[in-house]
Short mmCIF file of C-alpha atoms and ligand atoms in Angstrom, two decimals:
data_model
loop_
_atom_site.label_atom_id
_atom_site.label_comp_id
_atom_site.label_asym_id
_atom_site.label_seq_id
_atom_site.Cartn_x
_atom_site.Cartn_y
_atom_site.Cartn_z
CA MET A 23 19.68 7.70 20.40
CA LYS A 24 16.56 9.87 20.26
CA SER A 25 13.65 8.19 18.91
CA ALA A 26 11.23 9.37 16.16
CA LYS A 27 7.59 9.93 16.36
CA ILE A 28 4.60 10.56 13.82
CA ALA A 29 4.38 14.20 14.81
CA GLY A 30 1.31 14.79 12.02
CA ILE A 31 -0.87 12.50 9.81
CA GLY A 32 -3.53 12.95 6.95
CA TYR A 33 -5.20 11.30 4.35
CA TYR A 34 -7.18 11.95 1.16
CA VAL A 35 -9.74 9.82 -0.75
CA PRO A 36 -11.38 11.12 -3.91
CA ASP A 37 -14.95 11.58 -3.78
CA TRP A 38 -15.96 9.30 -6.68
CA VAL A 39 -17.36 6.23 -4.93
CA VAL A 40 -17.66 3.25 -6.99
CA THR A 41 -19.84 0.57 -5.72
CA ASN A 42 -19.78 -3.23 -6.33
CA GLN A 43 -23.00 -2.74 -8.11
CA ASP A 44 -21.30 -0.40 -10.60
CA LEU A 45 -18.61 -2.93 -11.36
CA GLU A 46 -21.47 -5.59 -11.89
CA LYS A 47 -22.47 -3.37 -14.95
CA VAL A 48 -18.94 -3.54 -16.51
CA MET A 49 -17.79 -7.07 -15.81
CA ASP A 50 -19.29 -10.59 -14.69
CA THR A 51 -19.27 -10.10 -10.82
CA THR A 52 -21.59 -9.83 -8.19
CA ASP A 53 -21.87 -7.55 -4.72
CA ASP A 54 -22.42 -10.87 -3.20
CA TRP A 55 -19.22 -12.51 -4.47
CA ILE A 56 -16.94 -9.25 -3.49
CA VAL A 57 -18.59 -8.68 -0.17
CA GLU A 58 -18.31 -12.38 0.67
CA ARG A 59 -14.56 -12.85 -0.30
CA THR A 60 -13.47 -9.58 0.38
CA GLY A 61 -15.65 -7.41 2.74
CA ILE A 62 -15.44 -4.66 0.07
CA HIS A 63 -18.80 -2.66 -0.54
CA GLU A 64 -17.23 0.34 -2.46
CA ARG A 65 -13.88 2.09 -3.21
CA ARG A 66 -12.84 5.64 -4.58
CA TYR A 67 -11.45 6.31 -7.94
CA GLY A 68 -9.66 9.51 -8.80
CA HIS A 69 -11.00 11.89 -11.36
CA LYS A 70 -9.56 11.13 -14.78
CA HIS A 71 -7.13 13.95 -15.98
CA GLU A 72 -7.71 16.03 -12.73
CA GLU A 73 -5.96 13.71 -9.96
CA THR A 74 -3.06 11.44 -9.91
CA THR A 75 -0.94 9.48 -7.33
CA SER A 76 1.18 12.33 -6.47
CA SER A 77 -1.47 15.09 -6.80
CA MET A 78 -3.45 12.97 -4.03
CA GLY A 79 -0.21 12.27 -2.05
CA ALA A 80 0.23 16.12 -2.07
CA LYS A 81 -3.30 16.49 -0.70
CA ALA A 82 -2.64 14.06 2.05
CA ALA A 83 0.75 15.51 2.90
CA ARG A 84 -0.59 19.17 3.56
CA ILE A 85 -2.75 17.93 6.10
CA ALA A 86 -0.15 15.95 7.83
CA ILE A 87 2.31 18.95 7.51
CA GLU A 88 -0.08 21.41 8.95
CA ARG A 89 -0.89 18.99 11.83
CA ALA A 90 2.69 18.47 12.40
CA GLY A 91 3.09 22.20 13.06
CA ILE A 92 5.22 23.18 10.27
CA GLU A 93 5.26 24.49 6.97
CA PRO A 94 5.76 22.75 3.52
CA LYS A 95 9.31 24.37 2.94
CA ASP A 96 10.36 22.84 6.46
CA VAL A 97 10.27 19.40 4.89
CA ASP A 98 13.93 17.87 4.75
CA PHE A 99 13.26 14.66 3.09
CA ILE A 100 10.49 13.21 1.00
CA ILE A 101 9.74 9.43 0.90
CA PHE A 102 7.02 8.29 -1.51
CA ALA A 103 5.60 4.99 -1.65
CA THR A 104 3.42 3.54 -4.42
CA LEU A 105 2.90 1.06 -7.04
CA SER A 106 1.05 3.28 -9.44
CA PRO A 107 3.29 6.06 -10.13
CA ASP A 108 2.37 8.86 -12.49
CA TYR A 109 5.16 8.33 -14.72
CA TYR A 110 7.41 5.15 -15.08
CA PHE A 111 10.35 7.64 -14.31
CA PRO A 112 10.83 10.14 -12.51
CA GLY A 113 9.23 8.99 -9.26
CA CYS A 114 6.37 10.61 -7.44
CA GLY A 115 8.63 11.93 -4.82
CA VAL A 116 9.88 14.82 -7.23
CA LEU A 117 6.31 15.62 -8.47
CA LEU A 118 4.85 15.60 -5.04
CA GLN A 119 7.71 18.06 -4.03
CA ARG A 120 6.78 20.43 -6.87
CA GLU A 121 2.91 19.84 -6.37
CA LEU A 122 3.75 21.20 -2.74
CA GLY A 123 5.60 24.33 -4.15
CA ILE A 124 8.77 23.34 -2.31
CA THR A 125 11.33 22.61 -4.96
CA SER A 126 13.52 25.74 -4.21
CA SER A 127 14.32 23.81 -0.83
CA GLU A 128 15.94 21.03 -2.91
CA ALA A 129 15.18 18.47 -0.21
CA GLY A 130 15.97 14.74 -1.38
CA ALA A 131 13.15 12.75 -2.46
CA LEU A 132 13.26 8.96 -2.34
CA ASP A 133 10.85 6.54 -4.25
CA ILE A 134 9.88 3.15 -2.68
CA ARG A 135 8.77 0.32 -4.66
CA ASN A 136 7.39 -2.09 -2.13
CA GLN A 137 3.80 -2.09 -2.96
CA CYS A 138 1.38 -3.15 -0.04
CA SER A 139 4.27 -2.85 2.32
CA GLY A 140 5.84 0.50 0.78
CA PHE A 141 4.56 2.37 3.73
CA LEU A 142 6.11 0.30 6.40
CA TYR A 143 9.49 0.27 4.63
CA ALA A 144 9.14 4.09 3.92
CA LEU A 145 8.43 4.66 7.59
CA SER A 146 11.31 2.48 8.76
CA ILE A 147 13.52 4.75 6.62
CA ALA A 148 12.01 7.77 7.91
CA ASP A 149 12.63 6.49 11.42
CA GLN A 150 16.53 5.71 10.78
CA PHE A 151 16.94 9.19 9.30
CA VAL A 152 15.44 11.03 12.09
CA LYS A 153 16.82 8.73 14.89
CA THR A 154 20.44 9.48 13.61
CA GLY A 155 19.87 13.07 13.54
CA MET A 156 20.09 13.42 9.74
CA TYR A 157 16.66 14.91 9.23
CA ARG A 158 14.17 16.72 11.54
CA ASN A 159 10.94 16.48 9.31
CA VAL A 160 10.67 13.84 7.02
CA LEU A 161 7.56 13.65 5.00
CA VAL A 162 6.29 9.95 4.27
CA VAL A 163 3.69 9.54 1.78
CA GLY A 164 1.76 6.36 0.43
CA ALA A 165 -0.55 6.97 -2.51
CA GLU A 166 -2.22 5.05 -5.38
CA MET A 167 -4.13 5.63 -8.32
CA HIS A 168 -4.98 2.05 -9.25
CA SER A 169 -8.00 2.85 -11.18
CA MET A 170 -5.79 3.92 -14.11
CA GLY A 171 -4.12 0.59 -14.43
CA LEU A 172 -6.74 -2.07 -14.19
CA ASP A 173 -8.44 -4.43 -16.53
CA PHE A 174 -12.21 -3.44 -16.44
CA THR A 175 -13.34 -6.59 -18.19
CA THR A 176 -14.25 -10.04 -16.90
CA ARG A 177 -10.86 -11.08 -17.57
CA GLY A 178 -9.36 -8.89 -14.68
CA ARG A 179 -12.16 -9.29 -12.12
CA ASN A 180 -10.12 -11.06 -9.51
CA VAL A 181 -7.92 -8.18 -9.37
CA THR A 182 -10.02 -5.10 -10.34
CA VAL A 183 -12.81 -5.30 -7.76
CA ILE A 184 -10.18 -5.25 -4.95
CA PHE A 185 -8.28 -2.26 -5.64
CA GLY A 186 -9.28 1.52 -4.89
CA ASP A 187 -7.50 4.94 -5.00
CA GLY A 188 -6.32 7.18 -2.19
CA ALA A 189 -3.40 8.78 -0.14
CA GLY A 190 -2.04 8.79 3.27
CA ALA A 191 0.96 10.72 4.62
CA VAL A 192 2.86 11.33 8.00
CA VAL A 193 5.55 13.57 9.09
CA VAL A 194 8.16 12.04 11.23
CA GLN A 195 10.15 14.13 13.58
CA PRO A 196 12.40 13.74 16.73
CA ALA A 197 10.29 12.43 19.93
CA ASP A 198 9.85 14.72 22.76
CA LYS A 199 9.61 12.27 25.52
CA GLU A 200 11.44 9.23 26.43
CA GLY A 201 9.61 5.82 25.29
CA GLN A 202 7.42 7.81 22.81
CA GLY A 203 7.43 7.33 19.08
CA ILE A 204 8.42 4.45 16.91
CA LEU A 205 9.64 1.72 19.09
CA THR A 206 10.70 -0.92 16.33
CA THR A 207 10.47 -1.54 12.79
CA HIS A 208 10.50 -4.93 10.89
CA LEU A 209 10.94 -5.46 7.15
CA HIS A 210 11.15 -8.68 5.26
CA SER A 211 10.94 -10.31 1.70
CA ASP A 212 11.12 -13.09 -0.45
CA GLY A 213 11.41 -12.82 -4.31
CA THR A 214 10.69 -16.47 -4.70
CA TYR A 215 7.03 -15.51 -5.42
CA ALA A 216 7.35 -12.33 -7.26
CA GLU A 217 5.25 -13.19 -10.01
CA LYS A 218 2.34 -14.51 -7.66
CA LEU A 219 1.39 -10.72 -7.57
CA ALA A 220 2.80 -8.67 -10.02
CA PHE A 221 2.54 -5.97 -12.91
CA ILE A 222 4.77 -7.63 -15.33
CA ASN A 223 4.45 -5.33 -18.65
CA PRO A 224 5.43 -2.98 -19.79
CA GLY A 225 8.97 -4.00 -18.61
CA ALA A 226 12.51 -4.50 -19.20
CA HIS A 227 12.50 -8.20 -18.54
CA GLY A 228 12.46 -9.47 -22.10
CA GLY A 229 10.97 -12.74 -20.97
CA TYR A 230 14.01 -13.78 -18.87
CA HIS A 231 12.34 -14.54 -15.56
CA PHE A 232 9.44 -16.73 -16.97
CA GLN A 233 12.03 -18.60 -19.17
CA LYS A 234 14.38 -19.24 -16.16
CA MET A 235 11.08 -20.65 -14.23
CA GLY A 236 10.14 -22.74 -17.30
CA LEU A 237 7.00 -20.68 -17.58
CA GLU A 238 5.53 -20.49 -21.27
CA GLU A 239 4.30 -17.11 -21.96
CA ASP A 240 4.12 -15.22 -25.26
CA PHE A 241 4.96 -11.66 -24.90
CA GLY A 242 4.92 -10.99 -28.59
CA TYR A 243 8.69 -9.90 -29.01
CA SER A 244 9.79 -9.09 -32.53
CA ASP A 245 13.28 -10.12 -33.97
CA ALA A 246 14.43 -6.59 -34.16
CA GLN A 247 18.20 -6.23 -33.32
CA TYR A 248 17.32 -3.10 -30.87
CA GLY A 249 14.46 -2.35 -28.65
CA GLU A 250 10.91 -3.32 -29.32
CA MET A 251 10.89 -5.14 -25.93
CA PHE A 252 9.53 -2.69 -23.34
CA ILE A 253 5.95 -3.05 -24.66
CA THR A 254 4.56 -4.95 -27.65
CA GLN A 255 1.39 -4.84 -29.56
CA HIS A 256 0.68 -8.36 -28.24
CA MET A 257 1.01 -7.30 -24.75
CA VAL A 258 -1.65 -4.64 -25.39
CA ASP A 259 -3.88 -6.91 -27.14
CA SER A 260 -3.83 -9.92 -25.00
CA GLY A 261 -4.16 -7.83 -21.75
CA GLN A 262 -0.74 -8.76 -20.31
CA ILE A 263 -0.50 -4.98 -19.16
CA PHE A 264 -2.50 -5.55 -16.21
CA PRO A 265 -1.81 -6.71 -12.77
CA ILE A 266 -1.94 -10.43 -12.12
CA MET A 267 -2.52 -12.23 -9.09
CA GLU A 268 -2.75 -15.89 -7.54
CA GLY A 269 -5.16 -14.81 -4.92
CA GLN A 270 -5.47 -18.24 -2.90
CA PHE A 271 -1.55 -18.28 -2.86
CA VAL A 272 -1.28 -14.85 -1.75
CA PHE A 273 -4.00 -15.18 0.90
CA LYS A 274 -2.34 -18.30 2.50
CA MET A 275 1.01 -16.53 2.78
CA ALA A 276 -0.45 -13.28 4.21
CA VAL A 277 -2.24 -15.10 7.02
CA GLN A 278 0.95 -16.67 8.02
CA LYS A 279 3.32 -13.62 7.68
CA PHE A 280 0.99 -11.17 9.26
CA PRO A 281 1.07 -12.82 12.81
CA GLU A 282 4.64 -13.74 12.21
CA VAL A 283 5.91 -10.28 11.81
CA ILE A 284 3.51 -8.73 14.64
CA MET A 285 4.91 -11.31 16.90
CA GLU A 286 8.55 -10.47 15.93
CA ALA A 287 8.04 -6.66 16.82
CA LEU A 288 6.18 -7.36 19.96
CA GLN A 289 8.93 -9.99 21.18
CA LYS A 290 11.51 -7.24 20.27
CA VAL A 291 10.18 -4.92 22.96
CA GLY A 292 8.93 -7.67 25.31
CA LEU A 293 5.21 -6.96 24.88
CA GLN A 294 2.38 -9.27 24.05
CA PRO A 295 -0.65 -8.99 21.55
CA SER A 296 -3.03 -8.01 24.41
CA ASP A 297 -0.95 -5.20 24.98
CA ILE A 298 -1.81 -3.67 21.44
CA ASN A 299 -4.21 -0.97 21.69
CA MET A 300 -4.67 -0.68 17.77
CA LEU A 301 -3.72 -2.82 15.24
CA ILE A 302 -3.69 -1.04 11.65
CA PRO A 303 -3.53 -4.08 9.27
CA HIS A 304 -2.81 -3.28 5.64
CA GLN A 305 -6.24 -3.57 4.06
CA ALA A 306 -5.72 -6.21 1.85
CA ASN A 307 -8.83 -8.25 2.50
CA LEU A 308 -11.34 -8.17 5.41
CA ARG A 309 -11.06 -11.93 5.87
CA ILE A 310 -7.18 -11.80 6.21
CA SER A 311 -7.54 -9.00 8.72
CA GLN A 312 -10.30 -11.04 10.60
CA MET A 313 -8.06 -14.28 10.68
CA VAL A 314 -5.19 -12.20 11.97
CA GLN A 315 -7.35 -10.74 14.79
CA ARG A 316 -8.50 -14.22 15.63
CA LEU A 317 -4.71 -15.65 15.76
CA LEU A 318 -3.70 -12.68 18.01
CA ARG A 319 -7.03 -12.93 20.08
CA LEU A 320 -7.66 -9.22 19.61
CA ARG A 321 -10.93 -7.56 20.16
CA ASP A 322 -12.91 -5.74 17.67
CA ASP A 323 -11.89 -2.43 19.08
CA GLN A 324 -8.09 -3.55 18.84
CA VAL A 325 -8.26 -3.66 14.87
CA TRP A 326 -8.98 -0.77 12.45
CA ASN A 327 -10.79 -1.90 9.19
CA ASN A 328 -12.15 0.35 6.52
CA ILE A 329 -11.53 -1.92 3.35
CA GLN A 330 -15.36 -1.98 3.39
CA ARG A 331 -15.37 1.65 2.20
CA TYR A 332 -12.06 2.00 0.19
CA GLY A 333 -10.87 -1.33 -1.15
CA ASN A 334 -7.22 -2.29 -0.97
CA THR A 335 -5.22 1.00 -1.47
CA THR A 336 -1.92 -0.97 -1.35
CA ALA A 337 0.85 1.83 -0.22
CA ALA A 338 -1.82 3.98 1.07
CA SER A 339 -3.93 1.66 3.24
CA VAL A 340 -2.00 1.71 6.47
CA PRO A 341 -1.65 5.70 6.72
CA ILE A 342 -5.14 6.01 5.75
CA ALA A 343 -6.50 3.70 8.21
CA LEU A 344 -4.07 5.16 10.79
CA ALA A 345 -5.35 8.69 10.20
CA GLU A 346 -8.59 7.68 10.48
CA ALA A 347 -8.22 5.86 13.63
CA VAL A 348 -6.53 8.85 15.00
CA GLU A 349 -9.18 11.24 13.73
CA ALA A 350 -11.96 9.06 15.42
CA GLY A 351 -10.21 9.19 18.77
CA ALA A 352 -9.46 5.49 18.55
CA VAL A 353 -5.74 6.02 19.07
CA LYS A 354 -4.91 8.14 21.89
CA GLU A 355 -1.46 9.32 23.41
CA GLY A 356 0.19 6.52 25.11
CA ASP A 357 -1.64 3.85 23.24
CA LEU A 358 0.65 1.10 21.55
CA VAL A 359 -0.35 1.27 17.98
CA CYS A 360 0.93 -1.89 15.82
CA LEU A 361 1.09 -1.38 11.87
CA ALA A 362 1.45 -4.20 9.73
CA ALA A 363 1.45 -5.06 6.00
CA PHE A 364 2.04 -8.03 3.48
CA GLY A 365 1.87 -8.08 -0.23
CA SER A 366 3.63 -8.32 -3.68
CA GLY A 367 7.18 -9.18 -3.69
CA PHE A 368 6.42 -10.91 -1.45
CA THR A 369 7.44 -7.98 1.03
CA TRP A 370 6.14 -7.44 4.49
CA GLY A 371 6.65 -5.62 7.54
CA SER A 372 5.40 -4.08 10.95
CA ALA A 373 6.19 -1.12 13.29
CA LEU A 374 5.15 -0.67 16.86
CA ILE A 375 4.57 3.01 17.90
CA ARG A 376 4.04 4.31 21.39
CA TRP A 377 1.44 7.19 20.42
O1 LIG B 12 -2.96 -6.43 -1.03
C1 LIG B 12 -1.95 -7.23 -1.50
C2 LIG B 12 -2.08 -8.80 -1.14
N1 LIG B 12 -3.23 -9.20 -1.72
C3 LIG B 12 -3.99 -10.13 -0.81
O2 LIG B 12 -3.65 -10.21 0.26
C4 LIG B 12 -5.16 -10.80 -1.70
C5 LIG B 12 -5.27 -12.20 -1.20
N2 LIG B 12 -6.23 -12.90 -1.93
C6 LIG B 12 -7.54 -12.65 -2.04
O3 LIG B 12 -7.84 -11.83 -1.23
C7 LIG B 12 -8.51 -13.68 -2.40
O4 LIG B 12 -7.80 -14.84 -3.08
C8 LIG B 12 -9.39 -12.97 -3.68
C9 LIG B 12 -10.56 -11.89 -3.00
C10 LIG B 12 -8.49 -12.25 -4.54
C11 LIG B 12 -9.92 -13.97 -4.50
O5 LIG B 12 -10.86 -14.79 -3.59
P1 LIG B 12 -10.73 -16.40 -3.80
O6 LIG B 12 -11.76 -16.91 -2.77
O7 LIG B 12 -9.25 -16.98 -3.66
O8 LIG B 12 -11.23 -16.78 -5.11
P2 LIG B 12 -10.43 -17.53 -6.52
O9 LIG B 12 -9.33 -16.35 -7.08
O10 LIG B 12 -9.90 -18.60 -5.90
O11 LIG B 12 -11.58 -17.75 -7.60
C12 LIG B 12 -12.64 -18.45 -7.06
C13 LIG B 12 -13.54 -18.17 -8.38
C14 LIG B 12 -13.04 -18.66 -9.66
O12 LIG B 12 -14.09 -19.14 -10.25
P3 LIG B 12 -14.28 -20.70 -10.70
O13 LIG B 12 -12.88 -21.03 -11.20
O14 LIG B 12 -14.32 -21.34 -9.35
O15 LIG B 12 -15.31 -20.81 -11.54
C15 LIG B 12 -12.87 -17.13 -10.22
O16 LIG B 12 -13.17 -17.07 -11.57
O17 LIG B 12 -14.26 -16.87 -8.32
C16 LIG B 12 -14.25 -16.21 -9.55
N3 LIG B 12 -13.79 -15.03 -9.48
C17 LIG B 12 -14.78 -14.05 -9.39
N4 LIG B 12 -16.19 -14.32 -9.55
C18 LIG B 12 -16.85 -13.09 -9.35
C19 LIG B 12 -12.75 -14.38 -9.26
N5 LIG B 12 -12.78 -12.95 -9.09
C20 LIG B 12 -14.52 -12.79 -9.22
C21 LIG B 12 -15.22 -11.65 -9.10
N6 LIG B 12 -16.57 -11.85 -9.08
N7 LIG B 12 -14.85 -10.54 -9.02
#
């Protein structure tokens, strides 16, 4: 079977820079707290009414498509990973297709709901489609417009200060040379901890999971025979319509699962951490990346971090970081690149690529 490679890569971040000091003005937080706990100094927010998850995704995609030496109309399949879609449905894949002006191709579009590891899941799917010969040009996009759905009061500070907006994209094509391209991908999940990092409302859950877990939570449901469940006034008034996170729990799982899934990939192809030329970890928290680096005994030049400038851009973080590393010349032909991510679900994954 032919292997698949990343033939083109691009990223886009909005030009609106929001510093920690800017956030200090709207909530009870400090630059010191944010930098010490997360390493983040600033993040980007998309311009309201002018940018969306799919429009930013399209900007990144155009660059990736051009660098792959193809035209937008040549894309045979679209995979779009995000947790902050423009619409609840339809997904961002079809909106991106329209934004790129390629609806007449009627290429299939698939949306991925795997949060921080969404890009890894999407890349793995693209890899399978290309390896089997089903498609030649698969466009994979990870994009987020978090800023539209965060709680900008002190109540939401543990989540809000972390996230930023942006988009990254790659075009996956058949590799030309033996041993080049995506060597292996590994995907995992454990739904036990679904609510540890989640965006619960609005939703069609009707309190079911909370009841089953014995968790007391009043969502303000009415006694109406039909409907009135998806979103309630109480959810809006009490701030239940924002993401929730048990930060320390997520942190502990992340520092365990990152090295595990990286080692799994390396073992599959008979390599060692020292063989990695560039590790691109999902940019969740600089402290997590540093712990993973220490555990794998990697030097600073073997790990790419940009969370300081962009915050956590969830499904976009791995392709943005990879694109930056490639543009900076830090990833060269023949290099072994390792991608890894962990996040909500919990879901996590890794990929090894011979560039
Ligand atoms: O990408 C998806 C995966 N996500 C992650 O991997 C995130 C993993 N977790 C983390 O990165 C960290 O847990 C956080 C950065 C989110 C939080 O850091 P922490 O050291 O775990 O803080 P904490 O949540 O335990 O909170 C410690 C204190 C609390 O105050 P008290 O109860 O000790 O008085 C919080 O209320 O810090 C307070 N706090 C803040 N203070 C100032 C929480 N957020 C803030 C804030 N500014 N933004």
